[in-house]
Structures are given as C-alpha cells and as structure tokens.
Coordinates of C-alpha atoms in Angstrom, one line a residue:
X466 CA -3.6 6.2 -24.3
X467 CA -3.8 5.4 -20.6
X468 CA -5.5 2.1 -19.8
X469 CA -6.0 0.2 -16.5
X470 CA -7.0 -3.4 -16.4
X471 CA -7.4 -5.9 -13.5
X472 CA -5.5 -9.1 -13.1
X473 CA -8.1 -11.7 -12.3
X474 CA -8.2 -15.2 -10.8
X475 CA -5.5 -14.6 -8.3
X476 CA -5.8 -17.5 -5.8
X477 CA -5.8 -17.3 -2.1
X478 CA -2.2 -16.3 -1.2
X479 CA -0.2 -18.4 1.2
X480 CA 3.1 -17.7 2.9
X481 CA 6.0 -18.2 0.5
X482 CA 4.0 -17.7 -2.7
X483 CA 6.0 -16.0 -5.5
X484 CA 3.8 -13.0 -6.4
X485 CA 5.9 -11.9 -9.3
X486 CA 5.7 -15.3 -11.0
X487 CA 2.0 -15.6 -10.2
X488 CA 1.1 -12.2 -11.6
X489 CA 3.0 -12.9 -14.9
X490 CA 1.2 -16.2 -15.2
X491 CA -2.3 -14.7 -14.6
X492 CA -1.7 -12.0 -17.2
X493 CA -0.7 -14.6 -19.7
X494 CA -3.9 -16.6 -18.8
X495 CA -5.8 -13.5 -19.8
X496 CA -4.2 -13.5 -23.2
X497 CA -1.9 -10.6 -22.5
X498 CA 1.6 -10.0 -21.4
X499 CA 3.7 -7.3 -19.7
X500 CA 4.7 -4.4 -22.0
X501 CA 7.7 -2.2 -21.4
X502 CA 6.7 0.6 -19.1
X503 CA 3.6 -1.1 -17.7
X504 CA 3.1 -0.4 -14.0
X505 CA 2.0 -3.2 -11.6
X506 CA -0.2 -2.1 -8.7
X507 CA -0.5 -4.6 -6.0
X508 CA -2.6 -4.7 -2.9
X509 CA -0.7 -4.8 0.4
X510 CA -2.9 -7.7 1.6
X511 CA -1.5 -10.3 -0.7
X512 CA 2.0 -9.1 -0.1
X513 CA 1.6 -9.4 3.6
X514 CA 0.1 -12.9 3.3
X515 CA 2.9 -14.0 1.0
X516 CA 5.5 -12.7 3.5
X517 CA 3.8 -14.4 6.4
X518 CA 2.7 -11.2 8.1
X519 CA -0.4 -12.8 9.6
X520 CA -0.8 -12.8 13.4
X521 CA -3.2 -15.1 15.2
X522 CA -4.9 -13.1 17.9
X523 CA -4.8 -16.2 20.1
X524 CA -1.0 -15.7 20.4
X525 CA -1.3 -12.1 21.7
X526 CA -1.4 -11.3 25.4
X527 CA -2.6 -7.7 25.7
X528 CA -0.7 -5.3 27.9
X529 CA -2.4 -3.2 30.6
X530 CA -2.1 -0.2 28.3
X531 CA -3.8 -2.2 25.5
X532 CA -6.6 -3.2 27.8
X533 CA -7.1 0.5 28.8
X534 CA -7.3 1.6 25.2
X535 CA -9.7 -1.3 24.3
X536 CA -12.1 -0.2 27.1
X537 CA -12.1 3.3 25.7
X538 CA -12.4 2.4 22.0
X539 CA -14.5 -0.8 22.2
X540 CA -11.9 -2.7 20.3
X541 CA -10.6 -6.2 21.0
X542 CA -7.6 -5.7 23.4
X543 CA -5.6 -8.3 21.5
X544 CA -6.0 -6.3 18.3
X545 CA -5.1 -3.1 20.1
X546 CA -1.9 -4.8 21.3
X547 CA -1.1 -5.7 17.7
X548 CA -1.6 -2.1 16.7
X549 CA 0.6 -0.8 19.5
X550 CA 3.4 -3.2 18.5
X551 CA 3.3 -1.9 14.9
X552 CA 3.2 1.8 16.0
X553 CA 5.8 4.4 16.9
X554 CA 3.2 6.6 18.6
X555 CA -0.5 7.2 19.0
X556 CA -1.6 10.3 17.1
X557 CA -5.3 10.4 17.9
X558 CA -7.7 8.3 19.9
X559 CA -11.3 9.5 19.6
X560 CA -14.8 8.1 19.0
X561 CA -13.6 4.6 18.7
X562 CA -10.8 5.4 16.2
X563 CA -7.1 4.8 16.9
X564 CA -4.8 6.7 14.6
X565 CA -1.2 5.9 14.9
X566 CA 2.2 6.5 13.3
X567 CA 3.5 3.2 12.1
X568 CA 7.1 2.0 12.2
X569 CA 7.3 3.0 8.5
X570 CA 6.2 6.6 9.2
X571 CA 2.6 6.2 7.9
X572 CA -0.2 8.0 9.7
X573 CA -3.2 5.7 9.5
X574 CA -6.0 3.9 11.4
X575 CA -4.9 1.0 13.5
X576 CA -1.3 1.0 12.1
X577 CA -2.6 -0.9 9.1
X578 CA -3.6 -3.9 11.2
X579 CA -6.6 -5.4 9.5
X580 CA -8.9 -8.5 9.7
X581 CA -10.4 -8.3 6.2
X582 CA -9.6 -11.0 3.6
X583 CA -7.3 -12.8 6.1
X584 CA -9.0 -16.2 5.8
X585 CA -12.1 -18.0 6.9
X586 CA -11.4 -17.4 10.6
X587 CA -11.7 -14.0 12.4
X588 CA -9.0 -15.0 14.8
X589 CA -6.1 -13.5 12.8
X590 CA -5.0 -10.1 11.6
X591 CA -2.6 -9.0 8.8
X592 CA 0.2 -6.6 9.4
X593 CA 1.8 -4.3 6.9
X594 CA 5.0 -5.6 5.2
X595 CA 8.2 -4.9 7.2
X596 CA 9.5 -3.0 4.2
X597 CA 7.1 -2.5 1.3
X598 CA 9.9 -0.9 -0.9
X599 CA 11.9 -4.1 -0.5
X600 CA 8.8 -6.2 -1.3
X601 CA 8.2 -4.1 -4.5
X602 CA 11.9 -4.6 -5.4
X603 CA 11.6 -8.3 -5.2
X604 CA 8.4 -8.5 -7.3
X605 CA 9.8 -6.1 -9.9
X606 CA 13.0 -8.2 -10.1
X607 CA 11.0 -11.4 -10.7
X608 CA 8.9 -9.9 -13.4
X609 CA 12.0 -8.6 -15.2
X610 CA 13.7 -12.0 -14.9
X611 CA 10.7 -13.8 -16.4
X612 CA 9.6 -11.3 -19.1
X613 CA 12.7 -9.1 -19.7
X614 CA 10.4 -6.0 -19.2
X615 CA 11.2 -3.2 -16.8
X616 CA 7.9 -2.8 -14.9
X617 CA 7.6 -0.4 -12.0
X618 CA 5.8 -1.8 -9.0
X619 CA 3.5 0.0 -6.5
X620 CA 2.2 -1.7 -3.4
X621 CA -0.9 -0.1 -2.0
X622 CA -3.2 0.1 1.0
X623 CA -6.5 1.9 1.6
X624 CA -6.3 4.9 3.9
X625 CA -8.8 7.4 5.2
X626 CA -8.3 11.1 4.9
X627 CA -8.5 13.6 7.7
X628 CA -10.7 16.2 5.9
X629 CA -12.8 14.1 3.5
X630 CA -15.1 11.2 3.7
X631 CA -14.3 7.8 2.1
X632 CA -11.1 6.0 1.6
X633 CA -8.6 5.9 -1.3
X634 CA -5.7 3.7 -2.3
X635 CA -2.3 5.1 -1.3
X636 CA 1.2 3.9 -2.3
X637 CA 3.0 2.3 0.7
X638 CA 5.9 0.8 -1.4
X639 CA 7.4 1.5 -4.7
X640 CA 10.2 0.2 -7.0
X641 CA 11.4 1.3 -10.4
X642 CA 10.0 4.8 -10.4
X643 CA 10.1 8.1 -8.6
X644 CA 7.0 8.7 -6.5
X645 CA 6.8 12.5 -7.1
X646 CA 6.7 14.5 -10.3
X647 CA 8.4 17.8 -9.3
X648 CA 7.2 20.7 -11.4
X649 CA 9.0 23.4 -9.4
X650 CA 11.0 25.7 -11.6
X651 CA 9.0 24.9 -14.7
X652 CA 6.6 27.4 -16.4
X653 CA 2.8 27.4 -16.3
X654 CA 0.7 28.2 -19.4
X655 CA 1.2 32.0 -18.6
X656 CA 4.9 31.7 -18.2
X657 CA 4.9 32.0 -14.5
X658 CA 7.4 29.9 -12.6
X659 CA 5.9 27.2 -10.5
X660 CA 7.1 27.4 -6.9
X661 CA 5.5 24.5 -4.9
X662 CA 3.8 22.0 -7.3
X663 CA 4.9 18.5 -6.6
X664 CA 2.5 15.8 -7.7
X665 CA 2.4 12.6 -5.8
X666 CA 2.0 10.4 -8.9
X667 CA 2.5 7.1 -7.0
X668 CA -0.5 7.9 -4.9
X669 CA -2.5 9.0 -7.9
X670 CA -1.7 5.8 -9.8
X671 CA -2.6 3.8 -6.7
X672 CA -6.0 5.5 -6.5
X673 CA -6.6 5.1 -10.2
X674 CA -5.8 1.4 -10.1
X675 CA -8.3 0.9 -7.2
X676 CA -11.1 1.6 -9.7
X677 CA -10.6 -1.9 -11.1
X678 CA -9.3 -3.6 -8.0
X679 CA -12.0 -5.2 -5.9
X680 CA -11.5 -6.6 -2.4
X681 CA -14.8 -8.5 -2.5
X682 CA -14.1 -10.2 -5.9
X683 CA -10.4 -11.1 -5.3
X684 CA -8.8 -8.6 -7.7
X685 CA -5.7 -7.5 -5.8
X686 CA -3.6 -6.6 -8.8
X687 CA -4.0 -4.0 -11.6
X688 CA -1.8 -3.1 -14.5
X689 CA -1.5 0.5 -15.7
X690 CA -0.5 0.9 -19.3
X691 CA 0.4 4.0 -21.3
X692 CA 1.7 6.2 -18.4
X693 CA 5.3 7.4 -18.4
X694 CA 6.3 7.1 -14.8
X695 CA 9.0 9.5 -13.5
X696 CA 12.3 7.6 -14.0
X697 CA 14.5 6.7 -11.1
X698 CA 14.6 4.5 -8.1
X699 CA 12.4 6.3 -5.6
X700 CA 11.5 5.2 -2.0
X701 CA 8.2 5.6 -0.3
X702 CA 9.8 7.9 2.4
X703 CA 9.8 10.6 -0.2
X704 CA 6.0 10.8 0.2
X705 CA 6.0 11.0 4.0
X706 CA 5.9 14.6 5.2
X707 CA 8.6 15.2 7.9
X708 CA 7.0 16.0 11.3
X709 CA 8.6 19.4 11.4
X710 CA 6.6 20.3 8.2
X711 CA 3.4 18.8 9.5
X712 CA 1.0 21.6 10.3
X713 CA -1.5 19.4 12.2
X714 CA 0.6 17.7 14.8

C-alpha cells in the first residue's frame, strides 16, 4: 500500500545544517523510522538555506538591463538582477511575468529566485541549489550512514504550468532512483506495443508528496512508503526536454 506522511517539527534551517541527520531525528521523534525503499521528498527551500543560497538584496547593484526589465514588469530591480544572474536566457516577459531558463536548464518563473520563507526580513531572496542532484546525493548518503537504509531522495520546487492554472511540485534533484519509467516496447492490455509512453515518476512523486507538505505550517519534508521506484542512479537532466525537441520555443 502506498502511503505518504509528513515529517513535522523541522526547525528554521540555517547555513551548515545537516538535513539528512535532522530528517532522521525528526522521523524518530514521530515514533517511526526509515524503511528500506522509502523515498524522502524535500523542499528546495530548506536545501538552499542549508547550503547558504540566500542573497541579501542590499548587496545587489542592478544592471541597466535589470532596471529596464524592472520598469516593464513592476519588479524590484535588485530581484530582477538576481534572476538574470541565475539565468541562461529569458524565455518570456509578459504581463509582469519573467520566465527564464536557469543555469540548470529549468524553464520557470524568476529562475526560482524567491522571497517566501526566507526569514523575518523581506530584504533577502533564496536561490536554487547550485546542483540539486549533488544535494540529494549528500542527503541520501547521510541517511544511509545513520540508518543503513537505501532511501532515494527527491528535491522539489513548485512550478507553474504553461497551459493550466495552479502550481505543482516538480523534481529538481534526485538521487538513488531513475526519474522516468520507460514503458516503450512493452505491451498494453490489448497487446499493442507502446511507442512513446515515458512516465516522469520523479515529478509524480514530488506532486503527490506536496499534498502533505505545507509551506505555511513548516512541513518541508515528506516520506513516500510502498512505492517501488525505478532502480538506478538517475540525474535530473533526464527530465529536461532538449531545446531541439521543444515545440514551443
């Protein structure tokens, strides 16, 4: 049976905090423990904070280009400058929205630069981890060292979608599992060979976990139990569509 449960009472994260150790401790405080095959789903925000990816806006001097974009979008020019520094290119700029391609290859609003849950002051922003796969690797290694359990790790962030309203959790870093379940070459129920079906299970698990994760109530971690993740050591780039196959750019 598939179950998803939140890891509660995670304290405010500071630079240098050991997230793997902290998560193990909090699960034990809840009267539980990691089981073999559990999947840890972790919000990007606490990973960024633990890795010191917090940038005070007071330390940013906006470029002329950032000032121009800020005037067009109504955004803080310092925050726009932070977005530009985290971006490879601007994809769309319309109706106050700034959609960019990040240095990781993600297409998202504001390059993932965000002011929510940073701290008591509004003068800082968080940036995405430099390498969320590496972040997931470190957390998974710590969990294994403490518990002896092999626990895949998914790091997530909330993205909008071009053709639908609302946001959903997406995987931005993985460790200990493949992100895609490839059904190509298998048979459907009528014995037809599947040609194109590749299920982005890392994204589906991230979205499912979001149902028990709550930004307002400090629940940045969830555990998924009872799902057999595709085995292997995948990387998040496997979920990023190459530009030559992108029909909308």
